[in-house]
mmCIF file of C-alpha atoms in Angstrom:
data_model
loop_
_atom_site.group_PDB
_atom_site.id
_atom_site.type_symbol
_atom_site.label_atom_id
_atom_site.label_comp_id
_atom_site.label_asym_id
_atom_site.label_seq_id
_atom_site.Cartn_x
_atom_site.Cartn_y
_atom_site.Cartn_z
ATOM 1 C CA MET A 607 79.106 65.326 53.167
ATOM 2 C CA TYR A 608 77.662 64.706 56.719
ATOM 3 C CA ARG A 609 77.817 60.715 56.054
ATOM 4 C CA GLU A 610 81.556 60.961 54.684
ATOM 5 C CA ALA A 611 82.814 63.033 57.578
ATOM 6 C CA ALA A 612 81.458 60.349 60.009
ATOM 7 C CA GLN A 613 83.318 57.791 58.189
ATOM 8 C CA ALA A 614 87.076 59.568 58.700
ATOM 9 C CA PRO A 615 87.653 57.501 62.269
ATOM 10 C CA GLU A 616 87.297 54.031 60.767
ATOM 11 C CA VAL A 617 88.852 55.266 57.612
ATOM 12 C CA VAL A 618 92.203 56.450 59.357
ATOM 13 C CA ARG A 619 92.035 52.761 61.101
ATOM 14 C CA ARG A 620 91.600 50.717 57.793
ATOM 15 C CA GLN A 621 94.506 52.756 56.202
ATOM 16 C CA THR A 622 97.080 53.123 58.936
ATOM 17 C CA GLU A 623 96.337 49.174 59.193
ATOM 18 C CA SER A 624 96.364 47.998 55.650
ATOM 19 C CA ASN A 625 98.957 50.487 54.548
ATOM 20 C CA ALA A 626 101.624 49.128 57.387
ATOM 21 C CA ALA A 627 103.849 47.283 55.430
ATOM 22 C CA SER A 628 104.240 49.215 52.334
ATOM 23 C CA LEU A 629 105.096 52.303 54.091
ATOM 24 C CA ARG A 630 107.722 50.635 56.450
ATOM 25 C CA ALA A 631 109.281 49.596 52.839
ATOM 26 C CA LEU A 632 108.831 53.478 51.363
ATOM 27 C CA GLY A 633 110.565 54.675 55.005
ATOM 28 C CA GLU A 634 113.542 52.429 54.058
ATOM 29 C CA LYS A 635 113.570 53.705 50.924
ATOM 30 C CA LEU A 636 113.636 57.216 51.537
ATOM 31 C CA ARG A 637 116.281 56.821 54.616
ATOM 32 C CA GLU A 638 118.603 54.897 51.846
ATOM 33 C CA ARG A 639 117.947 58.000 49.283
ATOM 34 C CA ALA A 640 118.225 60.859 51.427
ATOM 35 C CA PRO A 641 116.897 63.398 49.438
ATOM 36 C CA ARG A 642 117.984 66.768 49.452
ATOM 37 C CA ALA A 643 114.752 68.141 48.947
ATOM 38 C CA VAL A 644 110.761 67.617 48.917
ATOM 39 C CA VAL A 645 108.209 69.039 46.695
ATOM 40 C CA THR A 646 104.254 68.957 47.735
ATOM 41 C CA CYS A 647 102.171 68.973 44.259
ATOM 42 C CA ALA A 648 98.176 69.315 44.939
ATOM 43 C CA ARG A 649 95.404 71.078 44.368
ATOM 44 C CA GLY A 650 92.376 72.037 46.776
ATOM 45 C CA SER A 651 91.774 70.372 49.558
ATOM 46 C CA SER A 652 95.025 68.525 48.708
ATOM 47 C CA ASP A 653 97.529 71.389 48.459
ATOM 48 C CA HIS A 654 96.350 72.114 52.493
ATOM 49 C CA ALA A 655 97.785 68.819 53.097
ATOM 50 C CA ALA A 656 100.643 70.066 51.237
ATOM 51 C CA THR A 657 100.467 72.234 53.823
ATOM 52 C CA PHE A 658 100.686 70.350 56.508
ATOM 53 C CA ALA A 659 103.286 68.092 55.425
ATOM 54 C CA ARG A 660 105.214 70.950 54.781
ATOM 55 C CA TYR A 661 105.607 72.071 58.397
ATOM 56 C CA LEU A 662 105.652 67.957 59.441
ATOM 57 C CA ILE A 663 108.741 67.046 57.057
ATOM 58 C CA GLU A 664 110.609 69.882 58.035
ATOM 59 C CA THR A 665 109.980 69.847 61.601
ATOM 60 C CA HIS A 666 110.849 66.373 62.098
ATOM 61 C CA LEU A 667 113.684 66.042 58.972
ATOM 62 C CA GLY A 668 114.916 69.608 58.753
ATOM 63 C CA ILE A 669 114.538 68.416 54.847
ATOM 64 C CA LEU A 670 113.433 72.158 52.751
ATOM 65 C CA THR A 671 109.846 71.461 51.623
ATOM 66 C CA SER A 672 107.978 73.648 48.897
ATOM 67 C CA SER A 673 105.357 73.277 47.129
ATOM 68 C CA ALA A 674 105.249 73.310 43.268
ATOM 69 C CA SER A 675 103.480 75.138 40.606
ATOM 70 C CA PRO A 676 102.047 72.935 38.305
ATOM 71 C CA SER A 677 101.575 75.350 35.431
ATOM 72 C CA LEU A 678 105.070 75.175 35.063
ATOM 73 C CA SER A 679 105.159 72.241 33.473
ATOM 74 C CA SER A 680 101.711 72.452 32.213
ATOM 75 C CA VAL A 681 101.348 75.602 30.726
ATOM 76 C CA TYR A 682 104.658 77.109 31.031
ATOM 77 C CA GLU A 683 106.469 73.708 29.879
ATOM 78 C CA THR A 684 109.610 74.190 31.922
ATOM 79 C CA ASP A 685 111.923 71.552 33.325
ATOM 80 C CA THR A 686 112.970 71.730 36.896
ATOM 81 C CA ASN A 687 116.164 70.079 38.261
ATOM 82 C CA LEU A 688 114.287 68.097 40.784
ATOM 83 C CA ALA A 689 117.204 64.986 40.809
ATOM 84 C CA ASP A 690 117.909 63.700 44.414
ATOM 85 C CA ALA A 691 114.145 65.399 45.662
ATOM 86 C CA VAL A 692 111.516 63.801 46.618
ATOM 87 C CA PHE A 693 108.242 64.755 44.212
ATOM 88 C CA LEU A 694 104.897 64.351 46.571
ATOM 89 C CA VAL A 695 101.941 64.566 44.708
ATOM 90 C CA ILE A 696 98.561 64.678 46.309
ATOM 91 C CA SER A 697 95.304 64.072 44.544
ATOM 92 C CA GLN A 698 91.759 62.589 45.455
ATOM 93 C CA SER A 699 91.083 61.166 41.696
ATOM 94 C CA GLY A 700 95.125 60.798 40.112
ATOM 95 C CA LYS A 701 94.047 62.237 36.928
ATOM 96 C CA SER A 702 94.111 66.121 36.856
ATOM 97 C CA PRO A 703 96.048 66.981 33.453
ATOM 98 C CA ASP A 704 98.380 69.423 34.940
ATOM 99 C CA LEU A 705 99.260 67.194 37.988
ATOM 100 C CA LEU A 706 99.971 64.222 35.902
ATOM 101 C CA ALA A 707 101.922 66.410 33.883
ATOM 102 C CA ALA A 708 104.329 67.693 36.794
ATOM 103 C CA ALA A 709 104.896 64.307 37.992
ATOM 104 C CA GLU A 710 106.105 62.758 34.973
ATOM 105 C CA ARG A 711 108.674 66.142 34.594
ATOM 106 C CA ALA A 712 109.414 65.260 38.013
ATOM 107 C CA LYS A 713 110.087 62.075 37.360
ATOM 108 C CA ALA A 714 111.848 62.568 34.078
ATOM 109 C CA SER A 715 114.270 65.537 35.800
ATOM 110 C CA GLY A 716 115.359 62.612 38.422
ATOM 111 C CA ALA A 717 112.721 63.072 41.510
ATOM 112 C CA TYR A 718 111.483 60.046 43.549
ATOM 113 C CA VAL A 719 107.720 60.587 42.793
ATOM 114 C CA VAL A 720 105.343 59.641 45.765
ATOM 115 C CA ALA A 721 101.982 59.680 45.556
ATOM 116 C CA LEU A 722 99.055 59.730 47.792
ATOM 117 C CA CYS A 723 95.851 58.900 46.187
ATOM 118 C CA ASN A 724 92.471 57.846 46.647
ATOM 119 C CA THR A 725 91.782 55.958 43.570
ATOM 120 C CA PRO A 726 94.191 53.114 43.542
ATOM 121 C CA ASP A 727 93.699 52.695 39.864
ATOM 122 C CA ALA A 728 94.352 56.080 38.275
ATOM 123 C CA PRO A 729 96.814 57.152 36.086
ATOM 124 C CA LEU A 730 99.219 59.285 38.326
ATOM 125 C CA THR A 731 99.610 55.691 40.765
ATOM 126 C CA LYS A 732 100.986 54.326 37.676
ATOM 127 C CA LEU A 733 103.243 57.138 37.508
ATOM 128 C CA ALA A 734 104.340 56.941 40.581
ATOM 129 C CA HIS A 735 107.708 55.252 41.844
ATOM 130 C CA HIS A 736 105.150 54.666 44.945
ATOM 131 C CA SER A 737 101.327 55.016 45.311
ATOM 132 C CA ILE A 738 100.114 55.373 48.990
ATOM 133 C CA ASP A 739 96.265 54.525 49.019
ATOM 134 C CA LEU A 740 94.414 56.916 50.928
ATOM 135 C CA ARG A 741 91.856 54.247 51.670
ATOM 136 C CA ALA A 742 88.809 56.834 52.243
ATOM 137 C CA GLY A 743 86.192 54.743 49.984
ATOM 138 C CA ALA A 744 83.780 56.620 47.640
ATOM 139 C CA GLU A 745 83.956 60.171 48.482
ATOM 140 C CA THR A 746 80.340 62.127 46.764
ATOM 141 C CA SER A 747 80.361 64.740 47.869
ATOM 142 C CA VAL A 748 81.923 68.066 45.916
ATOM 143 C CA ALA A 749 83.324 69.211 49.824
ATOM 144 C CA ALA A 750 86.311 66.746 50.301
ATOM 145 C CA THR A 751 86.124 65.462 54.399
ATOM 146 C CA LYS A 752 87.116 62.004 54.665
ATOM 147 C CA SER A 753 89.736 62.120 51.962
ATOM 148 C CA TYR A 754 91.338 65.278 53.526
ATOM 149 C CA ILE A 755 91.637 63.602 56.579
ATOM 150 C CA ALA A 756 93.080 60.393 55.349
ATOM 151 C CA SER A 757 95.408 62.792 53.904
ATOM 152 C CA LEU A 758 96.539 64.058 57.010
ATOM 153 C CA SER A 759 97.258 60.773 58.161
ATOM 154 C CA ALA A 760 98.944 59.364 55.336
ATOM 155 C CA ILE A 761 101.261 61.573 55.756
ATOM 156 C CA ILE A 762 101.897 61.583 59.233
ATOM 157 C CA HIS A 763 102.612 57.996 58.334
ATOM 158 C CA VAL A 764 105.349 58.380 55.897
ATOM 159 C CA VAL A 765 107.249 60.588 58.130
ATOM 160 C CA ALA A 766 106.675 58.344 61.324
ATOM 161 C CA GLU A 767 108.148 55.313 59.376
ATOM 162 C CA TRP A 768 110.948 58.166 57.680
ATOM 163 C CA THR A 769 112.470 58.801 60.628
ATOM 164 C CA ARG A 770 111.141 55.554 62.572
ATOM 165 C CA ASN A 771 109.076 57.706 65.177
ATOM 166 C CA GLN A 772 107.766 55.322 67.255
ATOM 167 C CA GLU A 773 105.654 58.522 69.043
ATOM 168 C CA LEU A 774 104.220 59.022 66.000
ATOM 169 C CA ILE A 775 103.568 56.060 65.395
ATOM 170 C CA ALA A 776 101.998 55.149 68.695
ATOM 171 C CA ALA A 777 100.387 58.449 68.178
ATOM 172 C CA LEU A 778 98.258 57.586 65.072
ATOM 173 C CA ALA A 779 97.054 54.259 66.777
ATOM 174 C CA ALA A 780 95.527 56.094 68.964
ATOM 175 C CA ALA A 781 93.821 58.368 66.525
ATOM 176 C CA PRO A 782 90.776 56.883 65.198
ATOM 177 C CA ALA A 783 89.214 56.625 68.731
ATOM 178 C CA GLN A 784 90.225 60.509 69.248
ATOM 179 C CA LEU A 785 88.460 60.888 66.051
ATOM 180 C CA GLN A 786 85.546 59.416 66.910
ATOM 181 C CA GLN A 787 85.279 61.716 70.224
ATOM 182 C CA ALA A 788 86.176 64.869 68.115
ATOM 183 C CA TRP A 789 83.376 64.046 65.717
ATOM 184 C CA ALA A 790 81.087 64.034 69.168
ATOM 185 C CA ALA A 791 82.230 67.339 70.082
ATOM 186 C CA ASP A 792 79.881 70.213 69.683
ATOM 187 C CA TRP A 793 80.493 73.241 68.049
ATOM 188 C CA SER A 794 77.305 74.281 67.451
ATOM 189 C CA ALA A 795 78.007 77.414 69.716
ATOM 190 C CA ALA A 796 79.609 78.843 66.445
ATOM 191 C CA ILE A 797 76.652 78.966 64.259
ATOM 192 C CA PRO A 798 74.646 81.771 65.719
ATOM 193 C CA HIS A 799 77.947 83.853 65.037
ATOM 194 C CA LEU A 800 78.454 82.735 61.405
ATOM 195 C CA ARG A 801 74.933 82.527 60.523
ATOM 196 C CA SER A 802 74.647 86.303 59.003
ATOM 197 C CA ALA A 803 78.343 86.514 58.551
ATOM 198 C CA ILE A 804 79.629 88.315 55.037
ATOM 199 C CA ASN A 805 83.853 87.776 55.935
ATOM 200 C CA LEU A 806 85.831 86.004 58.514
ATOM 201 C CA PHE A 807 89.476 84.879 58.657
ATOM 202 C CA VAL A 808 90.152 81.454 59.765
ATOM 203 C CA VAL A 809 93.652 81.455 61.499
ATOM 204 C CA GLY A 810 96.026 78.487 62.503
ATOM 205 C CA ARG A 811 100.173 78.648 62.524
ATOM 206 C CA GLY A 812 102.391 75.879 61.623
ATOM 207 C CA TYR A 813 100.575 72.114 61.573
ATOM 208 C CA GLY A 814 97.214 73.939 61.997
ATOM 209 C CA LEU A 815 97.960 76.658 58.834
ATOM 210 C CA GLY A 816 96.621 73.825 57.015
ATOM 211 C CA ILE A 817 93.615 72.930 58.224
ATOM 212 C CA ALA A 818 92.903 77.268 58.682
ATOM 213 C CA GLN A 819 93.728 77.165 54.555
ATOM 214 C CA GLU A 820 91.106 73.683 54.597
ATOM 215 C CA ALA A 821 88.287 75.521 56.564
ATOM 216 C CA ALA A 822 88.388 78.508 54.876
ATOM 217 C CA LEU A 823 87.714 76.830 51.521
ATOM 218 C CA LYS A 824 85.129 74.344 53.602
ATOM 219 C CA PHE A 825 83.209 78.079 54.779
ATOM 220 C CA LYS A 826 83.309 79.215 50.605
ATOM 221 C CA GLU A 827 82.513 75.899 49.070
ATOM 222 C CA THR A 828 79.485 74.878 51.611
ATOM 223 C CA SER A 829 78.015 77.920 53.363
ATOM 224 C CA GLY A 830 78.797 80.897 50.453
ATOM 225 C CA LEU A 831 80.686 82.541 53.351
ATOM 226 C CA HIS A 832 83.702 84.443 52.181
ATOM 227 C CA ALA A 833 86.311 83.440 54.349
ATOM 228 C CA GLU A 834 90.139 83.608 54.265
ATOM 229 C CA GLY A 835 93.063 81.528 55.893
ATOM 230 C CA PHE A 836 96.072 82.816 57.310
ATOM 231 C CA SER A 837 99.303 82.064 59.800
ATOM 232 C CA SER A 838 98.495 83.665 62.847
ATOM 233 C CA ALA A 839 101.667 85.578 62.136
ATOM 234 C CA GLU A 840 100.987 86.758 58.662
ATOM 235 C CA VAL A 841 96.888 88.370 59.418
ATOM 236 C CA GLN A 842 99.074 90.373 61.627
ATOM 237 C CA HIS A 843 100.068 92.603 58.478
ATOM 238 C CA GLY A 844 97.863 94.152 56.513
ATOM 239 C CA PRO A 845 94.543 92.086 56.747
ATOM 240 C CA MET A 846 94.261 93.066 60.456
ATOM 241 C CA ALA A 847 93.013 96.440 58.721
ATOM 242 C CA LEU A 848 90.242 94.923 57.925
ATOM 243 C CA VAL A 849 88.982 93.619 61.284
ATOM 244 C CA ARG A 850 85.876 95.568 63.069
ATOM 245 C CA ALA A 851 83.270 94.989 66.055
ATOM 246 C CA GLY A 852 81.484 92.141 65.257
ATOM 247 C CA PHE A 853 84.035 90.744 62.606
ATOM 248 C CA PRO A 854 84.293 86.770 63.278
ATOM 249 C CA VAL A 855 87.700 84.959 63.483
ATOM 250 C CA LEU A 856 88.052 81.146 63.818
ATOM 251 C CA ALA A 857 90.956 80.183 65.416
ATOM 252 C CA PHE A 858 92.874 76.586 64.992
ATOM 253 C CA SER A 859 95.512 75.800 68.415
ATOM 254 C CA GLN A 860 97.287 72.801 68.535
ATOM 255 C CA SER A 861 98.979 71.993 72.129
ATOM 256 C CA ASP A 862 102.651 73.058 71.260
ATOM 257 C CA GLU A 863 104.982 76.217 70.754
ATOM 258 C CA THR A 864 102.597 78.084 68.961
ATOM 259 C CA ARG A 865 99.767 77.972 71.282
ATOM 260 C CA LYS A 866 100.746 81.186 73.471
ATOM 261 C CA GLY A 867 101.359 82.963 70.275
ATOM 262 C CA ILE A 868 97.643 82.299 69.187
ATOM 263 C CA GLU A 869 96.291 82.951 72.005
ATOM 264 C CA THR A 870 97.473 86.698 72.316
ATOM 265 C CA LEU A 871 96.094 86.891 69.101
ATOM 266 C CA ALA A 872 92.625 85.639 70.190
ATOM 267 C CA LYS A 873 93.068 88.675 72.884
ATOM 268 C CA ASP A 874 94.132 91.414 70.285
ATOM 269 C CA PHE A 875 91.417 90.292 68.320
ATOM 270 C CA LEU A 876 89.197 90.421 71.518
ATOM 271 C CA GLY A 877 90.744 93.808 72.047
ATOM 272 C CA ARG A 878 89.265 94.971 68.490
ATOM 273 C CA SER A 879 85.718 93.882 69.988
ATOM 274 C CA ALA A 880 85.985 91.115 67.186
ATOM 275 C CA THR A 881 84.032 87.792 67.649
ATOM 276 C CA VAL A 882 86.642 85.157 68.189
ATOM 277 C CA LEU A 883 85.848 81.263 68.100
ATOM 278 C CA LEU A 884 88.867 79.816 69.632
ATOM 279 C CA ALA A 885 89.079 75.806 69.289
ATOM 280 C CA GLY A 886 92.188 74.988 71.485
ATOM 281 C CA GLY A 887 93.674 77.399 74.092
ATOM 282 C CA ASN A 888 91.981 79.993 76.205
ATOM 283 C CA ALA A 889 91.353 83.807 75.723
ATOM 284 C CA PRO A 890 88.579 85.489 78.171
ATOM 285 C CA GLY A 891 85.650 86.403 76.017
ATOM 286 C CA ALA A 892 86.211 83.763 72.798
ATOM 287 C CA VAL A 893 83.648 81.528 71.871
ATOM 288 C CA GLN A 894 85.209 78.270 72.993
ATOM 289 C CA LEU A 895 85.001 75.030 71.013
ATOM 290 C CA PRO A 896 85.958 72.552 72.864
ATOM 291 C CA VAL A 897 89.015 70.131 71.383
ATOM 292 C CA VAL A 898 90.257 65.997 71.590
ATOM 293 C CA ALA A 899 93.827 66.388 73.123
ATOM 294 C CA ALA A 900 95.858 64.303 71.895
ATOM 295 C CA HIS A 901 99.461 64.590 70.202
ATOM 296 C CA PRO A 902 100.160 67.986 68.955
ATOM 297 C CA VAL A 903 100.515 66.553 65.331
ATOM 298 C CA ILE A 904 97.292 64.523 65.577
ATOM 299 C CA GLU A 905 95.508 67.667 67.371
ATOM 300 C CA PRO A 906 95.012 69.442 63.397
ATOM 301 C CA MET A 907 93.125 66.069 62.154
ATOM 302 C CA LEU A 908 90.768 65.992 65.391
ATOM 303 C CA MET A 909 90.034 69.657 65.020
ATOM 304 C CA ILE A 910 89.060 69.858 61.522
ATOM 305 C CA LEU A 911 86.735 66.825 61.926
ATOM 306 C CA SER A 912 84.527 68.866 64.809
ATOM 307 C CA PHE A 913 84.906 71.954 61.989
ATOM 308 C CA TYR A 914 83.513 69.566 59.054
ATOM 309 C CA ARG A 915 80.410 68.649 61.443
ATOM 310 C CA MET A 916 79.586 71.985 62.398
ATOM 311 C CA VAL A 917 80.348 73.538 58.872
ATOM 312 C CA ALA A 918 77.966 71.054 57.570
ATOM 313 C CA SER A 919 75.432 72.544 59.943
ATOM 314 C CA LEU A 920 75.709 75.943 59.068
ATOM 315 C CA ALA A 921 75.315 75.849 55.489
ATOM 316 C CA ILE A 922 71.906 74.625 56.183
ATOM 317 C CA ALA A 923 71.107 77.243 57.856
ATOM 318 C CA ARG A 924 72.292 79.421 55.998
ATOM 319 C CA GLY A 925 70.029 78.408 53.597
ATOM 320 C CA PHE A 926 72.209 76.357 51.435
ATOM 321 C CA ASP A 927 72.734 72.553 50.582
ATOM 322 C CA PRO A 928 76.654 71.223 51.288
ATOM 323 C CA ASP A 929 76.001 68.521 49.022
ATOM 324 C CA VAL A 930 75.655 70.459 45.831
ATOM 325 C CA PRO A 931 77.596 74.164 46.205
ATOM 326 C CA PRO A 932 76.847 76.200 42.932
ATOM 327 C CA HIS A 933 78.941 76.159 40.268
ATOM 328 C CA LEU A 934 81.607 73.037 41.145
ATOM 329 C CA ARG A 935 81.723 69.774 40.618
ATOM 330 C CA LYS A 936 83.839 66.459 42.576
ATOM 331 C CA VAL A 937 86.361 66.293 39.997
ATOM 332 C CA THR A 938 88.309 69.496 38.521
ATOM 333 C CA GLU A 939 90.833 68.495 35.779
ATOM 334 C CA THR A 940 92.642 71.662 35.343
ATOM 335 C CA VAL A 941 95.415 71.953 32.904
#
């Protein structure tokens, strides 16, 4: 896990350069089609990347984006009218039966199927109208790291070419060097607060919500630590009742319109004597985790890479082997 996560800067560099022509063509195709909606379909870490895609597409294109439930196709065998929609499937292996069934039915109903996949010759890539190779290379760790970051960078690249947004394209070009800095960022200050923890919240908002979901998953699968990922708005409803003195909260805050709200929430948690680990922004009394400043769309990629390095060490500190999570395997083929 540690070695593969460390490869993320080079993965993003290779992917961005190698996919440039293909994504320019996809951007032109999407502008021609002018879809009425985008529907994402994914599981696990890939679904957390889909959360990021929803915010990026809706904020930059104003196109309604929602998540498909694969069981509607694979279990209930329901057909959904997806004419004039883009069906965006994200998968590491590209062979899970439920995702394939959903993509097949979406294609039959008139959707334009776009696949983000880390296995070039997978069944999903052959089924899709347009396939994007994540180019993360072999990933043997059960806990996905570089392939998740590759999914985020590919999504940014798609939206940048779709909108012909030169600012996003330039930000993506700068990302590999920034990822290298993020990998070097020292988040070890979080470990003493999490070594004996039983539960924690991970919060983010907007572009940062997907990495909050992803970090919560990694806490579970690598460190045996029950964590729940929430929007910083949603956590203020029922979940807040769980917060007690010493309850740990990890908060991600990219430098956009959501930062003020995250900082206010962090102060609220601190007022309840919670332990707040804050990546981005500032809240007196919080454990400040160093972040690399970049374009707000890029910052979630950087923060999750810094997190991966920390959580690999946390797993060992808690007596776990992050490369051998109990009861899990690399490819999960759900129906």
